[in-house]
XYZ file of C-alpha atoms in Angstrom:
405
model
C 149.885 101.910 140.175
C 147.079 104.401 140.739
C 149.326 106.928 142.470
C 151.691 106.920 139.478
C 148.771 107.354 137.097
C 147.353 110.262 139.116
C 150.754 111.946 139.316
C 151.261 111.611 135.570
C 147.858 113.214 134.884
C 148.564 116.122 137.235
C 152.003 116.626 135.733
C 150.832 116.520 132.113
C 147.686 118.625 132.534
C 148.756 121.168 135.169
C 152.496 121.744 134.620
C 154.032 124.373 136.956
C 155.158 122.960 140.295
C 153.648 119.573 139.411
C 156.537 119.022 137.002
C 159.069 119.231 139.834
C 157.710 116.579 142.205
C 157.868 112.790 142.174
C 154.780 110.628 142.556
C 155.763 109.561 146.083
C 155.927 113.216 147.161
C 152.389 113.950 146.027
C 149.712 113.875 148.732
C 147.239 111.304 147.461
C 144.103 110.217 149.317
C 140.900 108.446 148.388
C 137.761 110.489 148.943
C 134.447 108.825 149.761
C 132.988 108.318 146.314
C 129.414 108.512 145.163
C 127.432 105.604 143.723
C 129.011 105.754 140.267
C 132.440 107.457 140.432
C 135.707 107.159 142.371
C 137.322 110.326 143.726
C 140.891 111.018 144.832
C 142.427 114.080 146.459
C 145.760 115.176 144.976
C 147.954 117.901 146.453
C 151.442 119.339 146.231
C 153.525 118.464 149.310
C 154.149 121.016 152.050
C 157.019 123.319 151.213
C 156.431 123.231 147.447
C 155.051 126.520 146.146
C 153.074 126.979 142.955
C 154.914 128.810 140.184
C 151.980 130.042 138.132
C 148.233 129.595 137.905
C 148.316 125.839 138.475
C 146.187 124.635 141.419
C 147.873 123.454 144.585
C 145.259 120.758 145.144
C 142.513 119.164 143.100
C 140.212 116.197 142.730
C 140.819 113.312 140.369
C 137.512 111.793 139.248
C 137.605 108.318 137.694
C 134.409 107.239 135.973
C 132.760 103.996 136.997
C 131.113 101.800 134.387
C 132.179 103.391 131.078
C 131.493 100.234 129.066
C 127.730 100.281 129.475
C 125.401 101.239 126.654
C 125.435 104.980 125.906
C 127.964 105.565 128.708
C 130.406 107.413 126.453
C 127.662 109.712 125.132
C 126.550 110.473 128.677
C 130.107 111.227 129.787
C 130.634 113.605 126.879
C 127.424 115.437 127.756
C 128.411 115.682 131.406
C 131.857 116.989 130.471
C 130.296 119.704 128.286
C 127.998 120.716 131.138
C 130.835 120.693 133.631
C 132.929 122.911 131.333
C 130.040 125.371 130.888
C 129.483 125.583 134.636
C 133.198 126.077 135.160
C 133.375 128.901 132.613
C 130.360 130.687 134.116
C 131.698 130.162 137.658
C 128.556 128.235 138.624
C 130.472 125.078 139.452
C 133.940 123.728 140.244
C 136.736 124.637 137.836
C 137.703 122.086 135.221
C 141.451 121.444 134.947
C 141.532 118.541 132.534
C 139.495 115.890 130.726
C 140.777 112.452 129.726
C 139.151 109.230 128.530
C 138.647 107.741 131.989
C 137.720 110.812 134.006
C 138.687 114.417 134.695
C 140.675 116.727 136.961
C 138.567 119.284 138.793
C 138.728 121.934 141.471
C 138.825 120.811 145.084
C 136.306 122.838 147.040
C 136.665 123.190 150.807
C 133.129 122.159 151.490
C 130.941 119.303 152.563
C 127.790 117.767 151.078
C 124.557 118.761 152.758
C 122.912 116.450 155.241
C 119.454 115.113 154.474
C 117.995 116.953 157.471
C 119.278 120.280 156.133
C 117.114 120.041 153.016
C 114.062 120.801 155.156
C 115.580 123.891 156.795
C 113.746 126.959 155.392
C 116.784 129.135 154.658
C 118.667 126.275 153.039
C 115.598 125.243 151.055
C 115.289 128.774 149.671
C 118.939 128.771 148.591
C 118.563 125.392 146.879
C 115.528 126.780 145.060
C 117.719 129.595 143.754
C 120.275 127.073 142.535
C 117.558 125.108 140.764
C 116.336 128.311 139.098
C 119.862 129.042 137.819
C 120.137 125.547 136.366
C 116.713 125.732 134.714
C 117.709 128.978 132.962
C 120.834 127.488 131.385
C 120.983 127.280 127.592
C 122.971 124.120 126.932
C 124.039 122.887 123.448
C 122.391 119.478 123.684
C 119.106 118.017 122.431
C 116.315 120.117 123.915
C 113.495 117.620 123.422
C 112.379 115.846 126.644
C 113.432 112.435 125.357
C 115.973 111.523 128.002
C 113.531 110.436 130.700
C 111.539 108.116 128.457
C 114.523 106.726 126.546
C 116.474 105.990 129.711
C 113.599 104.215 131.438
C 112.711 102.275 128.298
C 116.330 101.160 127.862
C 116.528 100.026 131.479
C 113.254 98.117 131.192
C 114.576 96.232 128.163
C 117.743 95.360 130.077
C 115.726 94.192 133.071
C 113.404 92.090 130.909
C 116.433 90.451 129.318
C 117.922 89.746 132.742
C 114.693 88.279 134.120
C 114.157 86.197 130.972
C 117.528 84.518 131.369
C 117.038 84.246 135.119
C 120.050 86.345 136.028
C 122.201 83.374 134.988
C 125.265 84.861 136.623
C 123.332 85.835 139.741
C 121.621 82.675 141.101
C 121.167 84.366 144.479
C 118.794 86.901 142.915
C 115.814 84.538 142.503
C 113.600 86.477 144.913
C 114.418 89.694 143.114
C 113.661 88.096 139.730
C 110.197 86.998 140.849
C 109.405 90.391 142.359
C 110.459 92.256 139.209
C 108.395 89.947 136.964
C 105.266 90.733 138.978
C 105.666 94.483 138.381
C 104.976 94.247 134.606
C 107.281 97.196 134.011
C 106.568 97.661 130.287
C 102.834 98.025 130.807
C 103.351 100.368 133.739
C 105.778 102.472 131.707
C 103.241 102.940 128.902
C 100.645 104.134 131.413
C 103.115 106.424 133.182
C 104.304 108.093 129.982
C 100.755 108.718 128.795
C 99.726 110.169 132.137
C 102.757 112.418 132.606
C 102.740 113.822 129.066
C 99.128 114.893 129.710
C 100.375 117.082 132.584
C 102.271 119.339 130.134
C 105.090 120.208 132.502
C 107.461 122.917 131.241
C 110.646 121.576 129.606
C 113.923 123.122 130.859
C 117.504 122.048 131.415
C 117.377 119.882 134.560
C 119.910 118.427 136.959
C 117.674 115.369 137.564
C 119.498 114.280 140.734
C 119.420 117.253 143.108
C 119.910 115.317 146.328
C 121.914 116.357 149.373
C 125.097 114.586 148.296
C 125.183 116.639 145.111
C 124.916 119.998 146.887
C 128.081 121.262 148.546
C 128.111 123.787 151.383
C 131.321 125.805 151.418
C 133.285 125.699 154.665
C 132.588 128.162 157.524
C 128.916 128.414 156.622
C 127.687 125.200 158.195
C 124.338 124.789 159.881
C 124.094 123.157 163.281
C 121.713 120.216 163.151
C 121.845 119.601 166.877
C 121.310 123.143 168.126
C 118.691 124.217 165.602
C 115.046 123.332 165.930
C 114.116 124.594 162.502
C 114.868 121.292 160.810
C 111.697 119.881 162.316
C 108.705 119.977 159.990
C 106.449 120.883 162.933
C 108.325 124.137 163.506
C 108.410 125.161 159.868
C 105.692 127.807 159.976
C 107.408 129.662 162.813
C 110.800 129.627 161.076
C 110.283 130.554 157.432
C 113.063 132.865 156.263
C 112.516 134.482 152.884
C 115.512 134.138 150.589
C 117.274 137.295 149.382
C 118.732 135.765 146.595
C 126.433 117.131 144.546
C 126.764 111.670 147.812
C 129.891 112.256 149.617
C 131.737 113.690 146.659
C 134.070 116.111 148.445
C 136.028 115.928 151.713
C 135.998 118.780 154.212
C 136.814 119.729 157.737
C 134.746 122.164 159.759
C 134.710 123.579 163.237
C 131.523 124.170 165.134
C 128.655 123.752 162.691
C 126.956 127.028 163.533
C 125.455 129.488 161.071
C 127.290 132.689 161.999
C 126.281 135.010 159.143
C 123.569 135.324 156.471
C 123.929 132.793 153.686
C 123.684 133.299 149.946
C 123.265 130.742 147.188
C 126.893 131.353 146.167
C 127.871 129.348 149.252
C 126.218 126.307 147.691
C 127.819 124.433 144.805
C 125.799 121.939 142.768
C 127.842 119.025 141.429
C 127.451 115.707 139.589
C 125.557 116.476 136.397
C 125.712 112.819 135.389
C 121.956 112.638 134.754
C 121.429 116.160 133.429
C 119.263 116.708 130.340
C 116.445 118.791 129.022
C 113.509 117.363 130.896
C 110.173 118.196 132.456
C 110.809 120.580 135.339
C 108.213 118.666 137.365
C 110.716 115.805 137.571
C 113.463 118.026 139.022
C 111.120 119.424 141.681
C 109.524 116.103 142.554
C 112.835 114.274 142.651
C 114.312 116.837 145.028
C 111.332 116.559 147.362
C 111.530 112.749 147.293
C 115.166 112.999 148.403
C 114.021 114.623 151.645
C 112.876 111.121 152.645
C 116.071 109.227 151.777
C 119.175 109.474 153.944
C 122.287 107.781 152.519
C 124.500 108.228 155.575
C 123.625 104.816 157.047
C 126.902 102.913 157.501
C 125.133 99.569 157.887
C 123.023 97.549 155.461
C 120.968 98.549 153.551
C 123.126 101.741 153.657
C 120.197 104.139 153.525
C 117.199 105.143 155.605
C 113.740 105.761 154.210
C 112.139 108.313 156.530
C 108.513 108.782 155.506
C 108.019 111.381 158.257
C 110.325 113.715 156.303
C 107.905 113.895 153.387
C 107.579 117.626 152.616
C 104.343 119.306 153.612
C 102.359 121.470 151.191
C 103.631 124.538 153.040
C 107.255 123.453 152.645
C 106.809 122.801 148.930
C 105.104 126.167 148.478
C 107.994 127.881 150.270
C 110.502 126.228 147.931
C 108.497 127.025 144.792
C 107.864 130.652 145.804
C 111.600 131.178 146.275
C 112.260 129.438 142.953
C 109.870 131.778 141.127
C 111.313 134.839 142.895
C 114.809 133.729 141.883
C 113.811 133.256 138.250
C 112.513 136.830 138.120
C 115.891 138.307 139.105
C 117.734 136.909 136.120
C 117.597 138.893 132.843
C 117.378 135.760 130.673
C 114.079 134.758 132.288
C 110.926 135.111 130.187
C 107.807 134.699 132.279
C 105.381 131.893 131.381
C 101.760 131.594 132.438
C 102.606 128.147 133.850
C 104.995 129.725 136.344
C 102.705 129.666 139.348
C 102.909 127.916 142.690
C 99.690 126.014 141.979
C 100.854 124.912 138.542
C 104.208 123.621 139.758
C 102.584 121.838 142.705
C 100.397 119.993 140.201
C 103.522 118.993 138.256
C 105.206 117.819 141.460
C 102.267 115.618 142.406
C 102.373 113.867 139.034
C 106.133 113.613 138.541
C 106.703 112.132 141.981
C 105.640 108.957 140.208
C 108.427 109.395 137.669
C 111.061 109.894 140.365
C 110.132 106.692 142.195
C 109.812 104.661 138.987
C 113.081 105.972 137.521
C 115.227 105.232 140.574
C 113.446 101.928 141.089
C 114.590 100.830 137.617
C 118.066 102.237 138.238
C 118.312 100.158 141.403
C 117.441 96.884 139.687
C 120.083 97.536 137.004
C 122.739 98.353 139.585
C 121.787 95.441 141.831
C 123.203 93.129 139.159
C 126.177 95.180 137.979
C 127.570 97.558 140.584
C 130.354 96.620 142.980
C 129.697 99.614 145.240
C 128.623 98.751 148.787
C 124.946 99.657 148.700
C 121.801 97.532 148.895
C 120.393 98.545 145.529
C 117.640 95.965 145.623
C 116.278 97.121 148.990
C 116.402 100.677 147.708
C 114.565 99.657 144.544
C 111.888 97.895 146.567
C 111.428 101.048 148.631
C 111.068 103.230 145.529
C 108.610 100.882 143.780
C 106.475 100.612 146.916
C 106.454 104.401 147.145
C 105.496 104.584 143.456
C 102.420 102.401 143.811
C 101.428 104.061 147.081
C 101.608 107.507 145.461
C 99.732 106.283 142.402
C 96.867 105.142 144.632
C 96.842 108.556 146.342
C 96.610 110.325 142.981
C 93.833 108.084 141.710
C 91.854 108.480 144.926
C 92.212 112.267 145.114
C 91.799 112.997 141.413
C 90.296 110.077 139.479
C 92.169 109.355 136.264
C 90.105 108.720 133.082
C 89.385 105.033 132.581
C 91.303 104.880 129.307
C 94.479 105.793 131.237
C 94.155 103.153 133.968
């Protein structure tokens, strides 16, 4: 039974008071998981005191599909990153690692809401977090191969699936025909050639900095309903200069009112499942794309695509300016001539294509394999439509050489 398994892990890895309780005494609750992992809250029962440094409560993370190609390698990389973040106090503490998951710190916090990403103060703090991540020196391959290798691998899987007609998925005929029309291999070749010509700076990237992967510690919650500054139209009047991971953690809060100045320490970035050395343009562009996707929809297709939330040039400049200011405060930063607002905006414009294409491919793969309640195919359709729409905008505003069409 899962409860018995969780209790055994806590007992063996944590010791202390965990050795003195039975599995039925342990408080054990399922937490709303993300799109690839299952999360459980484990706690000592009331009346049982800790006897040493062992935690009173924690999260048990069980990995999803660990049998897929390269899954083990990816999990090892994520575990290394998680341990580094834990040691440098930039992320949740790591209590234990085992073959099917890990034990990690429970943080009294909640994931951000999509609408909060547009709020100027919050945006500045997220920019600081991104700067911290981009300055990390991580002992993994530092060549920007991950993006291309991942997309190429997914395309091969999709081509195999479409060739055999999704034999085990006869209901996917419409999806099969739509995917075949995209000619993904040809589009990938064009995309790689175009994006490598942009020469975006290569840094360590999170690659999935969406609202569900950014935790806001308790007692520092913004009020969506009472604040007008979430509205793009009011952005210019509400810019606040900064002085300084979906549904992964459970929290309780009182009134969601910002009562004191915030710092980036009140935000915790989680879920480094897709982290790698990559073009920074992808991290920026992907974050801005997430402003338009809200995953809190409880009904099919379980997300909302809100085009009106597309960040304005002013909003992107605000984020990038705070990012550059944050970089400058850290001693490990060495200034580059590419570190300008204009240069990063150019990278964002180009790598928005990569974000849409990447998650479009991811959606097709998961539409055939994942058992999580989410309409992956509808999401993939949305991302591919956005990809081709953005490609047309780029080609109309800045004609691409004929040899790259």
